């Protein structure tokens, strides 16, 4: 009996000993957990305060920027062309204008103005020479105006990454190049000038025989041929073939093979599309002064002073063909019946109508009655928040 009681007493003492040893361990673990939890909550609170402060700073910055931009818009209301490249900002330093010039349209006169302006207006002029190209199949269509696909890519990379030669005005006798089709992010501004199709062909016909007043001593490759244009048409000669009219449509159409097939309706429609969507401005030889006035008003960083230079300098009288005979009515009727002439004439009239619409919206007259660009016709108002 006493032995059982003693055994029970020892068991009780052991249990008590285990409880005594376990309790401080549990208390220690609990206190550490509480400390860790408290530390976590403190850190979380600090982070929340920092996030709140950051959000507040961002909101204040947004309000400040909006206020600054609003003031800039209000302040610019009285200045002409406040957002045009050349009036501040970086756009004017990346400006790339490409003039894929059609032969015998007054292109030499116009390009000469760019060369005269480049130094004073701080831009670069580059001639793109494609005379080594030879890729069209039609005997009557000049093959020098199209590039191989690899040359197109080379040109696009050079034109868009030659930063030391930006801003730039590129000119040359080549067809329209679609920069986007080659994955280029930078897109140039294309401009051009076209001429009455038959007038252009006749001018070229006599130019290769008699030259011009620009370089009168230069020997032309047809100088030994004194045949008139009417005589050439009667014998169905090469230089006066109706297919030789097919130049302005393919220039705007591009490098696709179909573009260079004389009389292609698809090429004509593509040329119209590109003229509207891919060109900044297309003028006509017969109204060159107005074309230059529009360019100066639109891109003053590059063409400031162009109109005055055209009026007062020698460029407006540059490169006139030494001799040019008017065709007979019989010759005119022959071309009028030809589908190639009809399509080229349709394209010319399409461009002319669009150019006249642009002129009407953009040009007026100065006090002396000469053509002049209109002042800005829009303002900013009701800009909110104040």
Short mmCIF file of C-alpha atoms in Angstrom, two decimals:
data_model
loop_
_atom_site.label_atom_id
_atom_site.label_comp_id
_atom_site.label_asym_id
_atom_site.label_seq_id
_atom_site.Cartn_x
_atom_site.Cartn_y
_atom_site.Cartn_z
CA UNK A 1 0.00 0.00 0.00
CA UNK A 2 2.77 2.38 1.04
CA UNK A 3 4.76 1.30 -1.99
CA UNK A 4 1.87 2.27 -4.32
CA UNK A 5 1.47 5.59 -2.67
CA UNK A 6 5.17 6.27 -3.02
CA UNK A 7 5.09 5.30 -6.69
CA UNK A 8 2.14 7.62 -7.32
CA UNK A 9 3.93 10.41 -5.54
CA UNK A 10 7.00 10.02 -7.74
CA UNK A 11 4.83 10.11 -10.91
CA UNK A 12 3.20 13.29 -9.75
CA UNK A 13 6.58 14.86 -9.05
CA UNK A 14 7.80 13.93 -12.57
CA UNK A 15 4.72 15.48 -14.18
CA UNK A 16 5.20 18.63 -12.22
CA UNK A 17 8.86 18.74 -13.25
CA UNK A 18 7.91 18.42 -16.94
CA UNK A 19 5.29 21.15 -16.60
CA UNK A 20 7.80 23.42 -14.86
CA UNK A 21 10.38 22.88 -17.65
CA UNK A 22 7.83 23.20 -20.55
CA UNK A 23 6.08 26.36 -19.36
CA UNK A 24 9.05 28.77 -19.74
CA UNK A 25 9.79 27.34 -23.21
CA UNK A 26 6.20 27.96 -24.32
CA UNK A 27 6.26 31.44 -22.86
CA UNK A 28 9.52 32.18 -24.65
CA UNK A 29 8.17 30.99 -28.03
CA UNK A 30 4.98 32.99 -27.54
CA UNK A 31 6.91 36.15 -26.72
CA UNK A 32 9.13 35.75 -29.80
CA UNK A 33 6.06 35.29 -32.03
CA UNK A 34 4.50 38.40 -30.56
CA UNK A 35 7.68 40.38 -31.18
CA UNK A 36 7.94 39.13 -34.79
CA UNK A 37 4.29 39.94 -35.44
CA UNK A 38 4.72 43.39 -33.96
CA UNK A 39 7.81 44.00 -36.08
CA UNK A 40 5.97 42.84 -39.22
CA UNK A 41 3.04 45.14 -38.49
CA UNK A 42 5.39 48.06 -37.94
CA UNK A 43 7.20 47.42 -41.23
CA UNK A 44 3.90 47.04 -43.04
CA UNK A 45 2.72 50.32 -41.61
CA UNK A 46 5.87 52.08 -42.73
CA UNK A 47 5.50 50.67 -46.26
CA UNK A 48 1.86 51.80 -46.42
CA UNK A 49 2.89 55.30 -45.34
CA UNK A 50 5.63 55.41 -48.01
CA UNK A 51 3.24 54.16 -50.70
CA UNK A 52 0.71 56.79 -49.71
CA UNK A 53 3.35 59.51 -49.80
CA UNK A 54 4.51 58.29 -53.22
CA UNK A 55 0.97 58.33 -54.60
CA UNK A 56 0.49 61.82 -53.24
CA UNK A 57 3.74 62.97 -54.91
CA UNK A 58 2.70 61.45 -58.24
CA UNK A 59 -0.68 63.18 -58.09
CA UNK A 60 1.00 66.51 -57.32
CA UNK A 61 3.46 65.97 -60.19
CA UNK A 62 0.63 65.15 -62.62
CA UNK A 63 -1.21 68.30 -61.58
CA UNK A 64 1.93 70.39 -62.00
CA UNK A 65 2.65 68.97 -65.47
CA UNK A 66 -0.95 69.47 -66.54
CA UNK A 67 -0.82 73.06 -65.29
CA UNK A 68 2.42 73.69 -67.20
CA UNK A 69 1.05 72.16 -70.42
CA UNK A 70 -2.16 74.16 -70.10
CA UNK A 71 -0.19 77.39 -69.72
CA UNK A 72 1.93 76.47 -72.74
CA UNK A 73 -1.19 75.89 -74.83
CA UNK A 74 -2.68 79.20 -73.73
CA UNK A 75 0.59 81.04 -74.30
CA UNK A 76 0.96 79.57 -77.79
CA UNK A 77 -2.44 80.76 -78.97
CA UNK A 78 -1.02 84.00 -80.32
CA UNK A 79 2.07 82.53 -82.06
CA UNK A 80 1.83 81.26 -85.65
CA UNK A 81 2.31 77.53 -86.24
CA UNK A 82 3.24 76.70 -82.62
CA UNK A 83 3.50 72.97 -83.20
CA UNK A 84 5.20 72.95 -86.60
CA UNK A 85 8.71 71.42 -86.72
CA UNK A 86 11.30 74.15 -86.67
CA UNK A 87 9.56 76.25 -84.03
CA UNK A 88 11.17 74.44 -81.14
CA UNK A 89 11.41 70.85 -79.98
CA UNK A 90 13.29 67.94 -81.47
CA UNK A 91 11.06 67.16 -84.48
CA UNK A 92 12.91 69.54 -86.77
CA UNK A 93 16.20 67.78 -85.99
CA UNK A 94 14.84 64.43 -87.24
CA UNK A 95 13.04 65.79 -90.30
CA UNK A 96 13.51 63.69 -93.44
CA UNK A 97 11.95 64.97 -96.66
CA UNK A 98 12.20 62.81 -99.79
CA UNK A 99 11.61 64.32 -103.22
CA UNK A 100 11.50 61.43 -105.70
CA UNK A 101 11.59 63.83 -108.59
CA UNK A 102 9.94 63.12 -111.94
CA UNK A 103 12.18 64.13 -114.90
CA UNK A 104 11.32 67.30 -116.83
CA UNK A 105 8.89 68.72 -114.29
CA UNK A 106 10.94 71.67 -113.05
CA UNK A 107 12.72 69.46 -110.53
CA UNK A 108 16.17 70.99 -111.15
CA UNK A 109 14.86 74.49 -110.43
CA UNK A 110 13.20 73.39 -107.22
CA UNK A 111 16.13 71.27 -106.03
CA UNK A 112 18.45 74.22 -106.63
CA UNK A 113 16.44 76.22 -104.12
CA UNK A 114 16.99 73.50 -101.51
CA UNK A 115 20.75 73.64 -102.13
CA UNK A 116 20.72 77.42 -101.72
CA UNK A 117 18.79 77.20 -98.44
CA UNK A 118 20.48 74.25 -96.73
CA UNK A 119 23.37 76.10 -95.10
CA UNK A 120 21.35 78.99 -93.73
CA UNK A 121 18.49 76.76 -92.55
CA UNK A 122 20.83 74.11 -91.16
CA UNK A 123 19.76 70.99 -93.04
CA UNK A 124 21.45 68.54 -95.42
CA UNK A 125 20.75 67.93 -99.10
CA UNK A 126 21.62 64.54 -100.62
CA UNK A 127 21.22 63.31 -104.19
CA UNK A 128 20.21 59.64 -104.48
CA UNK A 129 21.71 58.38 -107.75
CA UNK A 130 20.01 55.25 -109.14
CA UNK A 131 21.42 55.25 -112.69
CA UNK A 132 22.89 51.77 -112.18
CA UNK A 133 19.46 50.25 -111.59
CA UNK A 134 17.99 48.16 -114.41
CA UNK A 135 14.92 46.16 -113.52
CA UNK A 136 11.94 46.88 -115.78
CA UNK A 137 11.11 44.81 -118.84
CA UNK A 138 9.27 47.31 -121.05
CA UNK A 139 11.52 48.80 -123.75
CA UNK A 140 9.74 52.15 -123.62
CA UNK A 141 9.89 52.57 -119.83
CA UNK A 142 13.09 53.86 -118.24
CA UNK A 143 14.42 51.15 -115.94
CA UNK A 144 16.65 53.44 -113.87
CA UNK A 145 13.79 54.50 -111.63
CA UNK A 146 13.37 51.25 -109.66
CA UNK A 147 15.71 49.68 -107.11
CA UNK A 148 16.37 46.08 -106.17
CA UNK A 149 14.74 44.98 -102.93
CA UNK A 150 18.11 44.92 -101.16
CA UNK A 151 18.91 48.43 -102.36
CA UNK A 152 15.57 49.64 -101.06
CA UNK A 153 16.42 48.18 -97.65
CA UNK A 154 19.92 49.69 -97.73
CA UNK A 155 18.54 53.07 -98.62
CA UNK A 156 15.88 52.98 -95.90
CA UNK A 157 18.44 52.03 -93.24
CA UNK A 158 20.85 54.74 -94.39
CA UNK A 159 18.19 57.43 -94.67
CA UNK A 160 16.67 56.77 -91.24
CA UNK A 161 19.86 56.08 -89.25
CA UNK A 162 22.33 58.56 -90.73
CA UNK A 163 21.78 60.87 -87.77
CA UNK A 164 24.74 63.11 -88.55
CA UNK A 165 22.94 64.01 -91.81
CA UNK A 166 19.59 64.85 -90.27
CA UNK A 167 17.54 66.93 -90.85
CA UNK A 168 17.77 66.04 -94.52
CA UNK A 169 16.29 66.68 -97.95
CA UNK A 170 16.84 63.69 -100.27
CA UNK A 171 16.19 63.95 -104.00
CA UNK A 172 16.59 61.61 -106.93
CA UNK A 173 14.88 59.97 -109.90
CA UNK A 174 13.33 56.90 -108.27
CA UNK A 175 9.88 55.47 -107.64
CA UNK A 176 8.03 55.74 -104.35
CA UNK A 177 9.40 53.46 -101.61
CA UNK A 178 7.11 52.18 -98.87
CA UNK A 179 9.23 52.50 -95.71
CA UNK A 180 6.60 50.75 -93.57
CA UNK A 181 6.74 47.63 -95.77
CA UNK A 182 10.39 47.23 -94.73
CA UNK A 183 9.59 47.56 -91.03
CA UNK A 184 10.90 51.09 -90.63
CA UNK A 185 9.53 52.95 -87.63
CA UNK A 186 10.72 56.30 -88.94
CA UNK A 187 8.69 57.51 -91.88
CA UNK A 188 9.81 60.33 -94.16
CA UNK A 189 7.71 63.09 -95.67
CA UNK A 190 7.41 62.56 -99.42
CA UNK A 191 6.83 65.51 -101.74
CA UNK A 192 6.69 65.75 -105.53
CA UNK A 193 5.82 67.82 -108.59
CA UNK A 194 4.15 66.56 -111.76
CA UNK A 195 3.40 68.05 -115.16
CA UNK A 196 0.94 67.72 -118.03
CA UNK A 197 1.91 64.27 -119.44
CA UNK A 198 2.30 65.22 -123.09
CA UNK A 199 4.04 68.51 -122.27
CA UNK A 200 6.53 66.58 -120.16
CA UNK A 201 7.22 64.05 -122.95
CA UNK A 202 7.67 66.75 -125.59
CA UNK A 203 10.01 68.69 -123.31
CA UNK A 204 12.11 65.59 -122.77
CA UNK A 205 12.09 64.81 -126.51
CA UNK A 206 13.65 68.17 -127.39
CA UNK A 207 15.88 68.23 -124.29
CA UNK A 208 17.84 65.14 -125.39
CA UNK A 209 18.33 66.74 -128.83
CA UNK A 210 18.96 70.41 -128.10
CA UNK A 211 19.86 70.57 -124.42
CA UNK A 212 18.99 73.57 -122.25
CA UNK A 213 20.30 76.89 -121.03
CA UNK A 214 21.60 75.33 -117.80
CA UNK A 215 24.49 73.47 -119.47
CA UNK A 216 24.30 74.55 -123.14
CA UNK A 217 27.70 73.12 -124.10
CA UNK A 218 26.90 69.61 -122.88
CA UNK A 219 26.57 67.10 -125.73
CA UNK A 220 23.24 65.28 -125.58
CA UNK A 221 22.84 61.71 -126.81
CA UNK A 222 20.25 62.61 -129.49
CA UNK A 223 21.91 65.78 -130.79
CA UNK A 224 22.49 64.29 -134.21
CA UNK A 225 18.75 63.63 -134.60
CA UNK A 226 16.86 66.74 -135.73
CA UNK A 227 13.57 64.98 -136.39
CA UNK A 228 10.52 66.90 -135.21
CA UNK A 229 8.10 65.41 -132.71
CA UNK A 230 5.36 65.22 -135.34
CA UNK A 231 7.67 63.34 -137.71
CA UNK A 232 8.62 60.94 -134.96
CA UNK A 233 4.96 60.21 -134.23
CA UNK A 234 4.19 59.56 -137.89
CA UNK A 235 6.91 56.96 -138.21
CA UNK A 236 6.07 55.52 -134.75
CA UNK A 237 9.51 56.27 -133.34
CA UNK A 238 10.88 55.17 -130.01
CA UNK A 239 11.29 58.58 -128.33
CA UNK A 240 7.68 59.56 -129.00
CA UNK A 241 5.99 56.23 -128.35
CA UNK A 242 2.85 56.60 -126.17
CA UNK A 243 4.29 54.19 -123.63
CA UNK A 244 6.97 56.82 -122.96
CA UNK A 245 4.21 58.82 -121.26
CA UNK A 246 4.01 56.14 -118.55
CA UNK A 247 6.23 57.70 -115.94
CA UNK A 248 4.26 59.77 -113.41
CA UNK A 249 1.78 57.02 -112.54
CA UNK A 250 4.48 54.40 -111.82
CA UNK A 251 6.56 56.96 -109.91
CA UNK A 252 3.74 57.27 -107.39
CA UNK A 253 2.66 53.64 -107.63
CA UNK A 254 6.01 52.27 -106.48
CA UNK A 255 8.30 49.32 -107.15
CA UNK A 256 5.73 46.60 -107.84
CA UNK A 257 6.08 45.09 -111.30
CA UNK A 258 2.47 45.94 -112.12
CA UNK A 259 3.24 49.62 -111.54
CA UNK A 260 5.47 49.71 -114.61
CA UNK A 261 3.05 48.08 -117.05
CA UNK A 262 1.80 50.93 -119.28
CA UNK A 263 -1.95 51.35 -119.04
CA UNK A 264 -2.42 49.35 -115.83
CA UNK A 265 -5.60 50.43 -114.07
CA UNK A 266 -4.35 48.91 -110.81
CA UNK A 267 -1.19 51.02 -111.03
CA UNK A 268 -3.25 54.17 -111.55
CA UNK A 269 -5.43 53.51 -108.52
CA UNK A 270 -2.40 52.66 -106.39
CA UNK A 271 -0.72 55.89 -107.49
CA UNK A 272 -3.78 57.86 -106.43
CA UNK A 273 -3.85 56.09 -103.06
CA UNK A 274 -0.19 56.78 -102.39
CA UNK A 275 -0.51 60.40 -103.44
CA UNK A 276 -3.27 60.95 -100.89
CA UNK A 277 -1.94 58.83 -98.03
CA UNK A 278 1.84 58.84 -98.41
CA UNK A 279 2.72 62.34 -99.66
CA UNK A 280 2.77 65.52 -97.64
CA UNK A 281 2.32 67.69 -100.72
CA UNK A 282 2.23 67.20 -104.50
CA UNK A 283 2.24 70.23 -106.76
CA UNK A 284 2.29 70.88 -110.49
CA UNK A 285 4.96 72.47 -112.67
CA UNK A 286 2.53 75.01 -113.99
CA UNK A 287 1.97 76.39 -110.46
CA UNK A 288 5.43 76.00 -108.94
CA UNK A 289 5.30 79.29 -107.02
CA UNK A 290 2.25 78.18 -105.06
CA UNK A 291 3.85 74.81 -104.34
CA UNK A 292 6.91 76.53 -102.86
CA UNK A 293 4.73 78.90 -100.83
CA UNK A 294 2.89 75.96 -99.29
CA UNK A 295 6.12 74.15 -98.44
CA UNK A 296 7.60 77.22 -96.78
CA UNK A 297 4.48 77.69 -94.66
CA UNK A 298 4.29 74.00 -93.72
CA UNK A 299 7.98 73.23 -93.13
CA UNK A 300 9.58 76.58 -92.25
CA UNK A 301 12.60 74.95 -90.57
CA UNK A 302 13.69 73.72 -94.00
CA UNK A 303 12.10 76.04 -96.55
CA UNK A 304 12.14 79.43 -94.86
CA UNK A 305 13.09 81.96 -97.54
CA UNK A 306 12.29 79.63 -100.45
CA UNK A 307 9.52 81.76 -101.91
CA UNK A 308 11.60 84.92 -101.92
CA UNK A 309 14.52 83.02 -103.45
CA UNK A 310 12.27 81.66 -106.19
CA UNK A 311 10.96 85.12 -107.00
CA UNK A 312 14.19 87.07 -106.86
CA UNK A 313 16.88 84.53 -107.71
CA UNK A 314 17.83 82.78 -110.91
CA UNK A 315 16.24 79.49 -109.91
CA UNK A 316 12.81 80.42 -111.30
CA UNK A 317 14.35 80.69 -114.78
CA UNK A 318 16.65 77.68 -114.58
CA UNK A 319 16.92 74.93 -117.17
CA UNK A 320 14.72 75.83 -120.08
CA UNK A 321 14.94 73.58 -123.11
CA UNK A 322 16.70 75.39 -125.93
CA UNK A 323 14.09 74.47 -128.52
CA UNK A 324 10.57 73.14 -128.27
CA UNK A 325 8.08 72.91 -131.15
CA UNK A 326 4.37 72.62 -130.57
CA UNK A 327 2.78 69.41 -131.88
CA UNK A 328 0.16 69.43 -134.61
CA UNK A 329 -3.50 68.82 -133.94
CA UNK A 330 -3.14 65.45 -135.64
CA UNK A 331 -0.43 64.46 -133.17
CA UNK A 332 -2.50 65.66 -130.23
CA UNK A 333 -5.49 63.64 -131.37
CA UNK A 334 -3.31 60.55 -131.78
CA UNK A 335 -2.30 60.72 -128.11
CA UNK A 336 -5.79 61.54 -126.89
CA UNK A 337 -7.00 58.24 -128.28
CA UNK A 338 -4.31 56.27 -126.48
CA UNK A 339 -5.22 54.59 -123.14
CA UNK A 340 -1.78 55.33 -121.65
CA UNK A 341 -2.22 59.06 -122.25
CA UNK A 342 -5.75 58.86 -120.86
CA UNK A 343 -4.59 57.28 -117.60
CA UNK A 344 -1.64 59.63 -117.17
CA UNK A 345 -3.93 62.57 -117.88
CA UNK A 346 -6.46 61.22 -115.37
CA UNK A 347 -3.77 61.03 -112.72
CA UNK A 348 -2.55 64.55 -113.49
CA UNK A 349 -6.07 65.96 -113.18
CA UNK A 350 -6.55 64.05 -109.92
CA UNK A 351 -3.41 65.63 -108.48
CA UNK A 352 -4.31 69.06 -109.87
CA UNK A 353 -7.77 68.99 -108.29
CA UNK A 354 -6.32 68.04 -104.92
CA UNK A 355 -3.61 70.69 -105.18
CA UNK A 356 -6.17 73.38 -105.96
CA UNK A 357 -8.21 72.33 -102.92
CA UNK A 358 -5.10 72.61 -100.72
CA UNK A 359 -4.31 76.03 -102.22
CA UNK A 360 -7.79 77.30 -101.57
CA UNK A 361 -7.62 76.32 -97.90
CA UNK A 362 -4.05 77.45 -97.33
CA UNK A 363 -3.09 80.39 -99.55
CA UNK A 364 -4.24 83.94 -100.07
CA UNK A 365 -2.68 87.19 -101.27
CA UNK A 366 -0.51 89.76 -99.59
CA UNK A 367 -0.97 93.53 -99.87
CA UNK A 368 0.79 93.57 -103.23
CA UNK A 369 -1.50 90.90 -104.65
CA UNK A 370 1.10 88.13 -104.63
CA UNK A 371 0.48 84.64 -103.30
CA UNK A 372 0.98 84.30 -99.54
CA UNK A 373 0.24 81.71 -96.86
CA UNK A 374 -2.76 82.29 -94.62
CA UNK A 375 -2.25 82.88 -90.91
CA UNK A 376 -3.27 80.20 -88.46
CA UNK A 377 -7.02 79.58 -88.57
CA UNK A 378 -7.46 77.77 -85.24
CA UNK A 379 -7.00 78.60 -81.55
CA UNK A 380 -7.11 76.72 -78.24
CA UNK A 381 -9.84 77.56 -75.76
CA UNK A 382 -11.79 76.13 -72.81
CA UNK A 383 -8.68 74.29 -71.62
CA UNK A 384 -9.52 72.45 -68.37
CA UNK A 385 -8.62 72.14 -65.58
CA UNK A 386 -7.22 75.63 -65.24
#
